[in-house]
Coordinates of C-alpha atoms in Angstrom, one line a residue:
M150 CA -29.7 12.5 1.4
K151 CA -27.6 9.8 3.1
I152 CA -24.1 10.4 4.5
L153 CA -20.9 8.4 4.1
N154 CA -18.2 9.1 6.6
I155 CA -14.8 7.9 5.4
I156 CA -12.3 7.7 8.3
L157 CA -8.5 7.5 8.0
R158 CA -6.0 8.2 10.7
E159 CA -3.6 10.2 8.6
K160 CA -3.8 13.6 7.0
F161 CA -5.7 13.7 3.7
D162 CA -4.0 15.8 1.1
L163 CA -5.1 15.8 -2.6
N164 CA -1.4 16.4 -3.5
K165 CA -0.2 13.4 -1.6
L166 CA -2.4 10.4 -2.4
S167 CA -0.8 7.4 -0.8
A168 CA -2.7 4.2 -0.3
L169 CA -5.3 5.2 2.3
P170 CA -6.1 8.7 0.9
K171 CA -6.2 7.2 -2.6
I172 CA -8.8 4.7 -1.6
A173 CA -10.8 7.4 0.2
W174 CA -10.7 9.7 -2.8
E175 CA -11.6 6.9 -5.4
I176 CA -14.7 6.1 -3.3
A177 CA -15.7 9.7 -2.8
Q178 CA -15.5 10.7 -6.4
R179 CA -17.7 7.9 -7.5
A180 CA -20.2 7.9 -4.5
Q181 CA -20.9 11.6 -4.5
E182 CA -23.6 11.2 -7.2
E183 CA -25.7 9.3 -4.7
I184 CA -24.6 10.3 -1.2
N185 CA -23.0 13.1 0.7
I186 CA -19.4 12.4 1.7
N187 CA -17.4 13.4 4.8
I188 CA -13.7 12.5 4.5
V189 CA -12.5 12.6 8.2
S190 CA -8.7 12.6 8.6
N191 CA -6.0 13.6 11.1
G192 CA -5.1 17.3 11.4
T193 CA -3.4 19.7 13.8
K194 CA -6.7 21.4 14.6
K195 CA -10.4 20.9 14.0
E196 CA -11.1 22.2 10.5
I197 CA -13.9 21.7 7.9
K198 CA -13.3 22.4 4.3
K199 CA -15.9 22.1 1.5
F200 CA -14.6 20.5 -1.7
N201 CA -18.0 20.8 -3.4
K202 CA -21.6 20.5 -2.5
K203 CA -21.3 16.8 -1.8
I204 CA -17.7 16.3 -0.4
N205 CA -16.4 17.8 2.8
F206 CA -12.9 17.4 4.2
I207 CA -12.9 17.3 8.0
Y208 CA -9.6 17.5 9.9
L209 CA -9.6 16.4 13.5
P210 CA -6.6 16.5 16.0
G211 CA -5.5 13.6 18.1
S212 CA -3.2 10.6 18.1
Y213 CA -4.6 7.1 17.8
L214 CA -7.3 6.7 20.6
S215 CA -8.0 10.4 20.9
F216 CA -8.4 10.8 17.1
F217 CA -10.9 7.9 17.1
D218 CA -12.8 9.5 20.0
N219 CA -12.7 12.9 18.4
T220 CA -14.1 11.4 15.2
L221 CA -16.9 9.6 16.9
S222 CA -17.8 12.7 19.0
F223 CA -18.0 14.8 15.8
I224 CA -20.4 12.2 14.3
K225 CA -22.5 12.2 17.4
E226 CA -22.5 16.0 17.8
K227 CA -23.8 16.4 14.2
N228 CA -26.5 13.7 14.8
N229 CA -24.9 12.0 11.9
Q230 CA -26.6 8.6 11.3
G231 CA -24.5 8.0 8.1
I232 CA -22.4 5.0 7.3
I233 CA -18.9 4.9 8.8
Y234 CA -16.3 3.6 6.4
F235 CA -13.0 3.0 8.3
L236 CA -9.7 2.7 6.4
G237 CA -6.7 1.3 8.2
S238 CA -4.8 -1.6 9.7
L239 CA -6.1 -4.6 11.5
S240 CA -5.0 -3.3 14.9
G241 CA -6.5 0.1 14.1
G242 CA -9.7 -1.5 13.1
C243 CA -9.9 -3.5 16.4
I244 CA -9.4 -0.3 18.4
F245 CA -11.9 1.7 16.4
S246 CA -14.5 -1.2 16.7
W247 CA -14.0 -1.1 20.5
R248 CA -14.5 2.7 20.7
A249 CA -17.5 2.6 18.3
R250 CA -19.3 -0.3 20.0
T251 CA -22.2 1.8 21.3
Y252 CA -22.8 3.7 18.2
P253 CA -25.9 3.0 16.1
N254 CA -24.2 3.8 12.8
K255 CA -23.6 1.0 10.2
I256 CA -19.8 0.4 10.1
I257 CA -17.7 -1.0 7.3
L258 CA -14.0 -1.8 8.1
N259 CA -11.7 -1.8 5.1
L260 CA -8.4 -3.2 6.4
I261 CA -5.4 -3.0 4.2
N262 CA -2.7 -4.3 6.4
G263 CA -2.7 -7.4 8.7
G264 CA 0.6 -6.7 10.4
I265 CA 3.8 -8.7 10.4
S266 CA 3.8 -12.5 10.7
V267 CA 6.2 -14.3 13.1
K268 CA 8.0 -15.9 10.1
D269 CA 8.7 -12.5 8.6
L270 CA 10.3 -11.2 11.8
K271 CA 13.5 -13.2 11.0
F272 CA 14.1 -10.9 8.0
I273 CA 14.7 -7.8 10.1
R274 CA 18.4 -7.1 10.4
L275 CA 19.9 -6.7 13.8
Y276 CA 21.2 -3.2 13.1
D277 CA 17.7 -2.1 12.2
L278 CA 16.5 -3.1 15.6
F279 CA 19.1 -0.7 17.2
L280 CA 19.3 2.1 14.6
Q281 CA 15.6 2.3 13.6
P282 CA 13.6 0.6 16.4
S283 CA 10.5 2.8 15.6
N284 CA 10.5 1.4 12.1
C285 CA 10.5 -2.3 13.1
I286 CA 10.3 -3.7 16.6
L287 CA 8.4 -0.6 18.0
H288 CA 6.3 -0.3 14.8
P289 CA 2.5 -0.3 15.3
S290 CA 2.1 -3.5 13.4
V291 CA 4.3 -5.3 16.0
L292 CA 2.9 -3.4 19.0
G293 CA -0.5 -4.0 17.6
K294 CA -0.4 -7.7 18.3
P295 CA -1.6 -7.4 21.9
V296 CA -4.2 -5.0 20.7
E297 CA -5.5 -7.6 18.3
L298 CA -5.6 -10.1 21.1
F299 CA -7.5 -7.9 23.5
F300 CA -9.8 -6.0 21.2
S301 CA -10.5 -8.4 18.2
K302 CA -13.7 -9.6 19.9
F303 CA -15.2 -6.2 19.0
L304 CA -14.9 -7.1 15.3
Q305 CA -18.0 -9.2 16.1
N306 CA -20.1 -6.1 17.1
G307 CA -23.5 -6.0 15.5
N308 CA -23.0 -2.5 14.1
I309 CA -20.1 -3.8 11.9
T310 CA -21.8 -5.1 8.8
K311 CA -18.8 -5.9 6.7
I312 CA -15.0 -6.3 6.9
I313 CA -13.2 -5.7 3.6
V314 CA -9.7 -7.1 3.1
Q315 CA -7.3 -7.3 0.1
S316 CA -5.5 -10.6 0.5
Q317 CA -6.4 -14.2 1.2
R318 CA -3.8 -14.1 4.0
L319 CA -5.7 -11.4 5.8
K320 CA -9.1 -12.9 5.0
N321 CA -8.0 -16.2 6.7
K322 CA -6.8 -14.2 9.7
I323 CA -10.0 -12.1 10.1
I324 CA -12.3 -15.2 9.7
S325 CA -10.6 -16.5 12.9
L326 CA -11.7 -13.3 14.7
A327 CA -15.1 -12.4 13.2
P328 CA -18.1 -14.1 11.6
K329 CA -17.2 -15.4 8.2
A330 CA -20.3 -13.9 6.6
K331 CA -19.0 -10.4 7.4
V332 CA -15.6 -10.8 5.7
E333 CA -15.2 -10.0 2.0
Q334 CA -12.1 -9.9 -0.1
I335 CA -12.2 -6.8 -2.4
Q336 CA -9.0 -5.9 -4.1
F337 CA -8.0 -2.3 -5.0
G338 CA -7.0 -0.6 -7.3
V339 CA -5.2 0.6 -10.5
Q340 CA -6.2 3.2 -13.1
Q341 CA -7.4 1.7 -16.4
E342 CA -5.0 4.0 -18.2
L343 CA -2.0 2.0 -16.8
L344 CA -3.4 -1.2 -18.2
D345 CA -3.7 0.4 -21.6
F346 CA 0.0 1.3 -21.8
K347 CA 1.9 -0.3 -24.7
I348 CA 4.8 -2.6 -23.7
K349 CA 8.2 -1.0 -24.0
H350 CA 10.7 -2.6 -26.3
P351 CA 14.0 -3.1 -24.4
S352 CA 16.9 -0.8 -25.4
M353 CA 20.6 -1.3 -25.1
E354 CA 20.8 0.9 -22.0
K355 CA 18.4 -0.4 -19.3
L356 CA 16.4 1.8 -17.0
L357 CA 15.7 0.3 -13.5
L358 CA 13.0 1.7 -11.3
Y359 CA 12.0 2.1 -7.7
F360 CA 8.7 3.8 -7.1
G361 CA 7.1 4.7 -3.7
H362 CA 8.0 5.3 -0.1
I363 CA 11.5 4.8 1.4
Y364 CA 12.0 3.3 4.8
S365 CA 15.2 1.9 6.4
V366 CA 13.7 -1.6 6.7
R367 CA 12.2 -1.8 3.2
G368 CA 15.3 -3.2 1.4
I369 CA 16.2 -0.2 -0.7
D370 CA 19.8 -1.0 0.2
D371 CA 19.3 -4.5 -1.1
M372 CA 18.2 -3.0 -4.4
L373 CA 21.2 -0.7 -4.6
I374 CA 23.6 -3.5 -3.8
S375 CA 22.0 -5.6 -6.6
I376 CA 22.3 -2.8 -9.1
D377 CA 25.9 -2.3 -8.2
S378 CA 26.6 -5.9 -8.9
L379 CA 24.9 -5.6 -12.3
L380 CA 27.1 -2.6 -13.1
E381 CA 30.1 -4.6 -12.1
E382 CA 29.1 -7.2 -14.7
G383 CA 29.2 -4.5 -17.4
L384 CA 25.5 -4.0 -18.0
K385 CA 24.6 -0.5 -19.2
I386 CA 22.2 0.7 -16.5
K387 CA 20.5 3.9 -15.4
T388 CA 18.4 4.0 -12.2
K389 CA 15.3 6.1 -11.5
L390 CA 14.2 6.5 -7.9
I391 CA 10.8 8.2 -7.6
I392 CA 10.1 8.6 -3.9
T393 CA 7.8 10.6 -1.7
P394 CA 9.7 13.6 -0.4
E395 CA 9.3 13.2 3.3
T396 CA 10.1 9.5 3.7
N397 CA 13.6 9.2 4.9
V398 CA 15.4 10.8 2.0
K399 CA 18.5 11.2 4.3
F400 CA 18.8 7.5 4.7
L401 CA 18.5 6.9 1.0
K402 CA 21.2 9.4 0.2
K403 CA 23.5 7.9 2.8
I404 CA 23.1 4.5 1.3
L405 CA 23.4 5.8 -2.2
S406 CA 26.8 7.5 -1.3
Q407 CA 28.2 4.0 -0.5
F408 CA 27.8 3.0 -4.2
P409 CA 29.5 5.6 -6.4
K410 CA 28.8 3.9 -9.7
V411 CA 25.1 3.5 -8.8
K412 CA 24.9 7.1 -7.6
E413 CA 26.5 8.4 -10.8
N414 CA 23.9 6.6 -12.9
T415 CA 20.8 7.5 -10.7
F416 CA 18.0 10.0 -11.2
L417 CA 16.5 10.8 -7.8
I418 CA 13.0 12.3 -8.1
K419 CA 11.5 13.5 -4.8
K420 CA 7.8 14.3 -5.3
Y421 CA 4.3 12.9 -5.4
I422 CA 3.2 12.3 -8.9
D423 CA -0.4 12.7 -10.2
N424 CA 0.2 10.6 -13.4
P425 CA 2.4 7.6 -12.6
G426 CA 2.2 6.4 -16.2
K427 CA 4.3 9.1 -17.9
N428 CA 6.9 8.8 -15.1
I429 CA 7.4 5.1 -15.1
C430 CA 6.5 3.7 -18.5
D431 CA 10.1 4.1 -19.9
S432 CA 11.5 1.6 -17.4
D433 CA 12.8 -1.8 -18.2
L434 CA 12.6 -3.4 -14.8
A435 CA 11.3 -2.4 -11.3
F436 CA 12.4 -3.4 -7.9
F437 CA 10.2 -3.7 -4.7
L438 CA 12.5 -5.3 -2.2
Y439 CA 10.9 -5.3 1.2
R440 CA 12.1 -6.7 4.6
F441 CA 9.2 -5.7 6.8
S442 CA 5.6 -6.5 5.8
G443 CA 4.2 -4.4 8.7
E444 CA 4.9 -1.2 6.8
I445 CA 3.1 -2.0 3.6
P446 CA -0.5 -2.8 2.4
E447 CA -1.2 -6.5 1.8
Y448 CA -0.9 -5.7 -1.9
P449 CA 1.3 -2.5 -2.1
L450 CA -0.4 0.1 -4.4
A451 CA 2.8 1.2 -6.2
L452 CA 3.6 -2.5 -7.0
L453 CA 0.1 -3.0 -8.5
E454 CA 0.6 0.2 -10.6
I455 CA 4.0 -1.1 -11.9
M456 CA 2.5 -4.5 -12.8
A457 CA -0.4 -2.8 -14.6
A458 CA 1.9 -0.6 -16.7
G459 CA 3.7 -3.7 -18.1
I460 CA 7.0 -3.3 -16.3
P461 CA 8.6 -6.6 -15.2
V462 CA 9.1 -6.6 -11.4
I463 CA 11.3 -8.3 -8.9
T464 CA 9.8 -8.2 -5.4
T465 CA 10.1 -9.9 -2.0
N466 CA 8.2 -13.0 -1.0
I467 CA 7.0 -11.5 2.2
G468 CA 3.5 -10.8 3.7
A469 CA 0.8 -11.5 1.1
I470 CA 2.8 -10.4 -1.9
S471 CA 3.3 -14.0 -3.2
E472 CA -0.5 -14.1 -3.8
L473 CA -0.1 -11.7 -6.8
F474 CA 2.3 -14.1 -8.7
P475 CA 1.0 -17.3 -10.2
K476 CA 3.2 -20.4 -10.2
N477 CA 4.2 -19.9 -13.9
I478 CA 6.1 -16.6 -13.1
A479 CA 6.6 -16.7 -9.3
S480 CA 10.1 -18.2 -9.5
Y481 CA 11.2 -15.4 -11.9
C482 CA 9.8 -12.5 -9.8
L483 CA 10.0 -13.4 -6.2
V484 CA 13.1 -13.4 -3.9
K485 CA 13.7 -13.8 -0.2
P486 CA 14.5 -10.6 1.7
G487 CA 18.2 -9.9 1.5
D488 CA 18.9 -12.5 -1.2
I489 CA 21.2 -10.4 -3.4
K490 CA 22.6 -13.3 -5.4
N491 CA 19.1 -14.4 -6.7
T492 CA 18.0 -10.8 -7.1
V493 CA 20.9 -10.1 -9.5
K494 CA 20.3 -13.4 -11.3
K495 CA 16.6 -12.8 -11.8
A496 CA 17.2 -9.2 -12.8
R497 CA 19.7 -10.3 -15.5
N498 CA 17.2 -12.8 -16.8
L499 CA 14.3 -10.3 -17.0
L500 CA 16.5 -7.8 -18.8
S501 CA 17.8 -10.2 -21.4
N502 CA 15.2 -12.9 -22.0
I503 CA 12.5 -11.3 -24.3
G504 CA 10.2 -14.4 -24.1
L505 CA 10.4 -14.4 -20.3
R506 CA 9.8 -10.6 -20.1
N507 CA 6.7 -10.9 -22.3
L508 CA 5.3 -13.8 -20.2
V509 CA 5.8 -11.9 -16.9
I510 CA 4.3 -8.7 -18.4
K511 CA 1.2 -10.5 -19.8
T512 CA 0.6 -12.5 -16.6
N513 CA 1.0 -9.4 -14.3
K514 CA -1.4 -7.3 -16.5
N515 CA -4.0 -10.1 -16.4
T516 CA -3.6 -10.3 -12.6
V517 CA -4.2 -6.6 -11.9
A518 CA -6.8 -6.2 -14.6
K519 CA -9.2 -7.6 -12.0
M520 CA -8.3 -4.8 -9.6
T521 CA -9.3 -1.5 -11.3
W522 CA -10.8 1.2 -9.2
E523 CA -14.0 0.8 -11.2
K524 CA -14.3 -2.9 -10.2
Y525 CA -13.3 -2.1 -6.6
Y526 CA -16.1 0.5 -6.3
D527 CA -18.7 -1.6 -8.0
K528 CA -18.3 -4.1 -5.2
V529 CA -18.1 -1.6 -2.4
K530 CA -21.2 0.1 -3.8
T531 CA -23.3 -2.9 -3.1
L532 CA -22.4 -2.6 0.6
L533 CA -23.2 1.1 0.8
F534 CA -26.6 1.3 -0.9

């Protein structure tokens, strides 16, 4: 029986399926019928847990280089000739390719983040540089630029058979670093159930939504300022914030305390959710206001899920996000980072104009209908077997 080794440099937890663990799990569930699976992730100590006869969870210690070395040593010790399926960023993929250059295993790199572009750096606020340097200027996506420069040549290694990317932006970048024939754009991934949700009919009181991780440079304060402005205009609004518990909740509460009206009308839900549908489908409008593309996948998973569920969305024209919005709706859904005036204007339009709402909902659903996990795996499967 063949072996598939799925590698991700963060701890895998079935209760906390963020983007990388989610991809690993979606592949593992489908591939186990035909192949044995090792999901190798970061842990405090070396530990192996059997999920079933076909899927093993392997936790290995180490930070960055040492984790990659520990992973490759584990594969070598077990005389494991299986496929290595690496999940991570471009800079991480470059380093892993360098460390794995002498290994005979077939390697597939699935890169979900291409880092921050020079043009996006201008959207980082000065106080973020001083107050949260590790979240922006010292972030791996920025520090990874020299890594890409020095180690990208290893993307051309013969044992790397395919490099999978989400966006056209990242595809263009990788093609400049690796043979074009190795690069393939395969987009993940939403549940079919989200696409099947019925569209909500707007009510008098509007429910606004943010769903996902919270970081200080992701524009959550831009969202709260915008909602405060809508409340000042007299709109009847409730806000639901569904966030992962460990991601800077203190920062969010501090910002929220500066807007008493918003805080009074806000539900704060701190948990990972198994079924996003039942938690988000009552929303009238969702916000994904980012300032720093280095922190997010090329196509953020939570954003795709919101689009699939038929909730109109306002998001930031940063990184590769604009690729998700065709010209007929881009001007209604995309704003520049920090552009509160246009955020408020577009939110008002999407909350009140039924024809526009329906156009945005239909277009968004059609866009992400091509990105179900089934379609993602069908394409990946051709590379594995």
